[in-house]
XYZ file of C-alpha atoms in Angstrom:
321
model
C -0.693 11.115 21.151
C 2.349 13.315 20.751
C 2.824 13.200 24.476
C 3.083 9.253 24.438
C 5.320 8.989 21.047
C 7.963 11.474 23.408
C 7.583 9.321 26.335
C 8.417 6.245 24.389
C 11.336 8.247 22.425
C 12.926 8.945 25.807
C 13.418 5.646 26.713
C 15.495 4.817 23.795
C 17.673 8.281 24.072
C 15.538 10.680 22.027
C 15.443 13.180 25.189
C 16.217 16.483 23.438
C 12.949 16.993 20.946
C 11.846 19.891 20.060
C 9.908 19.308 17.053
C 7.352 16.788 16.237
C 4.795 16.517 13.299
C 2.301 13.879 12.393
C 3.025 13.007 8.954
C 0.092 10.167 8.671
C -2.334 8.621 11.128
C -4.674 5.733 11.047
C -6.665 3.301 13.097
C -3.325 1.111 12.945
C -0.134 3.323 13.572
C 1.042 6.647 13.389
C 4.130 8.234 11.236
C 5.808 10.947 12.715
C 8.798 13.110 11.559
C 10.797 14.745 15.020
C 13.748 16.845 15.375
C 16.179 16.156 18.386
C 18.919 17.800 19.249
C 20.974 15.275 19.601
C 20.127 13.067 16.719
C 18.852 15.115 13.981
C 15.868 14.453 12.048
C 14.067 11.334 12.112
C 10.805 9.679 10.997
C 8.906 8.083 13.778
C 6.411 5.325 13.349
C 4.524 4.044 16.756
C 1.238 1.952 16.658
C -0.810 3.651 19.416
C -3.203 2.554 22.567
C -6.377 0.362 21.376
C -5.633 -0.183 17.710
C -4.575 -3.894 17.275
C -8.502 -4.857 16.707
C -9.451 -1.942 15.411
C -11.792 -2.447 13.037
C -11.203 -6.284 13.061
C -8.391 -6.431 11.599
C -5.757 -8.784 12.346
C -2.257 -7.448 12.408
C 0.586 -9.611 11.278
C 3.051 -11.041 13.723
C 6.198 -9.399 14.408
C 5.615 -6.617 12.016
C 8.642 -4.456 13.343
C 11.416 -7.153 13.318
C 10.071 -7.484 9.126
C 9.701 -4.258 8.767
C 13.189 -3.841 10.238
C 13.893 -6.635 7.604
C 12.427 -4.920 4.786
C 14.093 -1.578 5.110
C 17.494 -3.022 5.327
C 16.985 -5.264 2.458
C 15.919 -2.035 0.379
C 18.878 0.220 2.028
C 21.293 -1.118 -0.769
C 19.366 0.013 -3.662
C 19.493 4.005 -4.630
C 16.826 4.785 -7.070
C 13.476 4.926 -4.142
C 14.066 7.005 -1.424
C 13.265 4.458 1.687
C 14.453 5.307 5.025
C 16.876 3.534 6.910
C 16.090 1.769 10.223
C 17.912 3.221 13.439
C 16.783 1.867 16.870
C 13.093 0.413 17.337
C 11.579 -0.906 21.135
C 8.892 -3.687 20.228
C 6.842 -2.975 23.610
C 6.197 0.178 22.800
C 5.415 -0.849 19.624
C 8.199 2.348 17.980
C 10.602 2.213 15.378
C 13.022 4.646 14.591
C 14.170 5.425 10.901
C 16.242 8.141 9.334
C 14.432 11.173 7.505
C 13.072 11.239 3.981
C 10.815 13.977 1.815
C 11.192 17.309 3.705
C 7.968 18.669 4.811
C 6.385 15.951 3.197
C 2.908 14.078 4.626
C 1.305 11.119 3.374
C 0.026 10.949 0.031
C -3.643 10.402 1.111
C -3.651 13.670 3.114
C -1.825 15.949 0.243
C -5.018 14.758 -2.043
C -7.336 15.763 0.603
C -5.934 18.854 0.303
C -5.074 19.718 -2.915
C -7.198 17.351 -5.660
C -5.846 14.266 -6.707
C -2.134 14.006 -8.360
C -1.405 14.099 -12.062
C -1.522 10.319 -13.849
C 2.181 11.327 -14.788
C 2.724 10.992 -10.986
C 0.648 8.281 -10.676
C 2.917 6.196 -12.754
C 5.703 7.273 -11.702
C 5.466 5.896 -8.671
C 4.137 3.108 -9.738
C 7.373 2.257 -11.890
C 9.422 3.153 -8.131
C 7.612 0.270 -7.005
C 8.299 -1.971 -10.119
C 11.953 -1.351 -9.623
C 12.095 -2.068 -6.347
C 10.466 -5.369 -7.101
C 13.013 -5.732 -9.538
C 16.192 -5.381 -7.744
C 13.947 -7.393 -4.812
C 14.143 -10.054 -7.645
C 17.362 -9.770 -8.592
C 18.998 -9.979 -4.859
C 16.997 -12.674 -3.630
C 19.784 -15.174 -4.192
C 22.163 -12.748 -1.710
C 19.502 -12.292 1.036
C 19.431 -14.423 4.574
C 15.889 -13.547 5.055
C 13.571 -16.895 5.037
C 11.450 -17.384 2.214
C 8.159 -18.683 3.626
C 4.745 -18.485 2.559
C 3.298 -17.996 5.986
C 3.078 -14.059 6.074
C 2.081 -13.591 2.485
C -0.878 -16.171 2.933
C -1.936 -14.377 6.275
C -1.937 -10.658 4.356
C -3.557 -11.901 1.135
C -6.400 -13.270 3.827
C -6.918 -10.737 6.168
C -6.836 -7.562 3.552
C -10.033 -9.808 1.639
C -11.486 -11.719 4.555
C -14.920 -10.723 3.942
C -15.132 -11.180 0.007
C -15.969 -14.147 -1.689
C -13.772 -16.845 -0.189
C -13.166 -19.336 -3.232
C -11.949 -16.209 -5.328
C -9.388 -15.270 -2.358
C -8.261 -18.901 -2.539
C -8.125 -19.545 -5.843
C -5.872 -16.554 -6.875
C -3.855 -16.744 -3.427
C -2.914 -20.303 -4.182
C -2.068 -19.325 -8.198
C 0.515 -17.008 -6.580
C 1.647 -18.691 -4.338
C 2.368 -21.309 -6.850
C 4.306 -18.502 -9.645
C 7.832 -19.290 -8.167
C 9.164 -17.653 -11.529
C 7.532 -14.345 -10.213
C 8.192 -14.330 -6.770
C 10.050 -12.311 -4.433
C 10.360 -9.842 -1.430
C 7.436 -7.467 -1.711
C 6.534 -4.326 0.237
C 3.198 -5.966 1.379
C 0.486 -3.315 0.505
C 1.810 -0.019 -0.492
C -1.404 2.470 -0.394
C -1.609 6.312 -0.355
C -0.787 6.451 2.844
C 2.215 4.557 3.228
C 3.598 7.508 0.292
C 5.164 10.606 1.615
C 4.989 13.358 -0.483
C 5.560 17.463 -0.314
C 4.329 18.047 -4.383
C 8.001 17.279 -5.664
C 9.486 14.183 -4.293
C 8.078 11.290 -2.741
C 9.423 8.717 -0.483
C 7.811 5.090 0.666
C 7.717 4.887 4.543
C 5.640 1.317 5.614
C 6.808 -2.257 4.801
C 5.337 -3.764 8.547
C 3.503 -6.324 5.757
C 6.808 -6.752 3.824
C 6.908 -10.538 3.145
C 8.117 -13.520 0.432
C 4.853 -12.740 -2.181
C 3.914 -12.128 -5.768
C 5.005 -8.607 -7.631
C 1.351 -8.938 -8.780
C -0.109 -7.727 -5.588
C 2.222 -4.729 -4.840
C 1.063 -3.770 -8.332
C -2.592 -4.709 -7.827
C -3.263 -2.935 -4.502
C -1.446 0.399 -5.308
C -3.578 0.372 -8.453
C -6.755 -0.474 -6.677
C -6.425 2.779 -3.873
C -5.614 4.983 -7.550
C -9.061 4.270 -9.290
C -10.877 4.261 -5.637
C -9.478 7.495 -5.646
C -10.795 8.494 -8.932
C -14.207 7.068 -9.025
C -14.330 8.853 -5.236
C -13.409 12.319 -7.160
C -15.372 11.160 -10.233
C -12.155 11.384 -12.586
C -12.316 10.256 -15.980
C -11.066 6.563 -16.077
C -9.972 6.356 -19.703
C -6.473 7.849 -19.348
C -5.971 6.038 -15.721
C -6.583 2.411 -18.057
C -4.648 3.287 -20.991
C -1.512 4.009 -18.909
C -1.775 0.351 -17.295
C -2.240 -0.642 -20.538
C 1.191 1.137 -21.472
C 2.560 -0.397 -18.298
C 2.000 -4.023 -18.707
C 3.037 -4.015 -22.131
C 6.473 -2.402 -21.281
C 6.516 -4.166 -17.101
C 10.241 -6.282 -16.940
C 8.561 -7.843 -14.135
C 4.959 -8.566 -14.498
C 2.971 -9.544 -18.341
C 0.322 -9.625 -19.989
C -0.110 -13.274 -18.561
C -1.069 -11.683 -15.345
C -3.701 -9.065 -16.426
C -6.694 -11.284 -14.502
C -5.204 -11.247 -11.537
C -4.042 -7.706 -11.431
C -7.840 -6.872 -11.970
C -8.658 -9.384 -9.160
C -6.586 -7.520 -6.949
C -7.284 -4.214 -7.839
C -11.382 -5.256 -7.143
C -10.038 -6.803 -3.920
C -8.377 -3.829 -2.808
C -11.227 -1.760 -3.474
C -14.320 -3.592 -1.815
C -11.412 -4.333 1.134
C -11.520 -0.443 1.352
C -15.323 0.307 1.237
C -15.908 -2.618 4.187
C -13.133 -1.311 6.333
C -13.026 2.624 5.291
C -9.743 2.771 7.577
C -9.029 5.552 5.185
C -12.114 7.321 4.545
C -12.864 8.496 1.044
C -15.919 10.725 0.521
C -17.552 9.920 -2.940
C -19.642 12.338 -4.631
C -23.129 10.585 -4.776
C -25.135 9.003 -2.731
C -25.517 5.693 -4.243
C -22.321 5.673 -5.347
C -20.786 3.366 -3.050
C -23.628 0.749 -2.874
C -23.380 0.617 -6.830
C -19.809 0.128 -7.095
C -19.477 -2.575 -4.494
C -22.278 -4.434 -6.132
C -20.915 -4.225 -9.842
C -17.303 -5.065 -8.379
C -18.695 -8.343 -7.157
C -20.500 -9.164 -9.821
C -16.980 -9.179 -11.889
C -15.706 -11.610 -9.403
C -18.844 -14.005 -9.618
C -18.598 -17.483 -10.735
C -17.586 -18.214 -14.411
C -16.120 -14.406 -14.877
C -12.853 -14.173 -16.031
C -11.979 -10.233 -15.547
C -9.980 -8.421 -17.612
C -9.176 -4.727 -17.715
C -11.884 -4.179 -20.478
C -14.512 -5.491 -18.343
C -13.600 -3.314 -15.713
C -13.226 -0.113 -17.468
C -16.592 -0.879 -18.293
C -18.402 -1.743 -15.593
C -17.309 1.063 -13.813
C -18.190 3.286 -16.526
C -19.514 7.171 -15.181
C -22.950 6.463 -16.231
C -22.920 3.309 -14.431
C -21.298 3.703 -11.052
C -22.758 7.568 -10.740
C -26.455 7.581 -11.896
């Protein structure tokens, strides 16, 4: 793979590497950070050979020019560190973006590693994300990029294709509908998309950034934290009270919206277990069978989840015995 990211990196004047690490992979794209001699440090992302149906997914249209899009709409803001876009070539499918998080990799490989992250952490990033919603909110007015619903209704199908298809609807159409709420989002930030070296960490992926709902940047991040602790077979009870904490403090996102943050976060979760891009090894055997089924019997007719009913249906006892 290396071999083809330097082939493509030649062609847009990257000639003079002599350093390149993989900082994520996946069945979609690769991240790389390079050093060249002539530009410095950069952070590489290329989608590789045979991956646009990989596991049947469908991958959005013109994900570079919006991702291009996205990190330039960020670049103003300070507080997240989000690299900058330099030079991308859409038929090689490379973009080009200025360094963050030395000797950092994705988030999803440092847990693989070394255990899962403190809930500190946890939130922390999570309240990055918030403010970048925030200040996504509060320059919408100054921004030239077109708000259409096109892109956020293709993501909010394709990440929950295969679950129960009036649910998908139902909540898709109640955000699309929140025009209080809505604004640029980063599209589906997961532990991958994190770069992290155990002190700072850095967001490197908006491909699905898009005109959406705050709700499901929130949603999905929380949904790949509790896969990640039922996987690991963490206690839940501080990992609930904190989002707890966190609604009742958000600026951005209230109480109001606590059913369809659990939606999401169930969403995000069964999404995972049917397409393990990102493989997470759960301790048990039944384990995986159990949770999918109690996760869809939350999002069965006449439920109305709440954070409650979660907590308890995914209760040790029940998911691990």
């Amino acid at each position: 793979m290396k071999k083809e990211v330097k082939i493509a990196l030649q062609k847009l004047g990257y000639t003079k590497i002599i350093s390149i690490k993989e900082l994520s992979g996946g069945s979609v794209h690769y991240i790389y950070k390079i050093h060249d001699l002539s530009h410095g440090h950069a952070i590489v992302k290329w989608r590789g050979p045979k991956t646009k149906h990989s596991l049947g997914m469908i991958i959005l249209q013109n994900e570079i020019s919006y991702e291009i899009a996205g990190l330039t709409f960020f670049a103003s803001q300070n507080e997240v560190s989000i690299p900058k876009p330099y030079i991308a070539d859409v038929a090689s499918g490379i973009l080009v973006m200025s360094s963050i998080v030395d000797n950092g990799v994705d988030l999803k490989m440092w847990i693989d590693k070394n255990g899962m992250i403190a809930i500190d952490l946890v939130f922390e990033i999570l309240n990055s994300i918030e403010k970048l919603l925030i200040f996504s909110k509060s320059n919408m007015a100054s921004s030239t990029i077109g708000k259409k619903n096109d892109r956020f209704d293709n993501l909010f199908t394709t990440r929950f294709k295969f679950q129960d298809v009036f649910v998908v609807e139902e909540l898709k159409e109640k955000l699309l509908m929140d025009l209080e709420h809505r604004c640029f989002i980063l599209g589906g930030l997961s532990f991958k998309n994190i770069i992290y070296n155990g002190n700072k960490y850095g967001f490197c992926d908006l491909e699905t950034f898009c005109y959406g709902h705050p709700a499901f940047d929130i949603g999905y991040y929380l949904g790949h934290v509790l896969l990640h602790l039922i996987a690991e077979n963490k206690d839940y009870n501080s990992f609930f009270n904190r989002v707890a904490f966190f609604l009742s403090h958000s600026k951005l996102i209230t109480l109001s919206h606590e059913r369809d943050l659990v939606e999401i976060i169930i969403l995000t979760i069964l999404y995972r277990l049917d397409h393990p891009s990102v493989l997470y090894e759960f301790k048990g055997k039944r384990t995986m069978k159990k949770l999918r089924s109690k996760l869809n019997s939350l999002l069965s007719v006449g439920h109305l989840p709440d954070f409650n009913s979660l907590k308890n249906s995914l209760s040790q006892k029940a998911v691990f015995c």
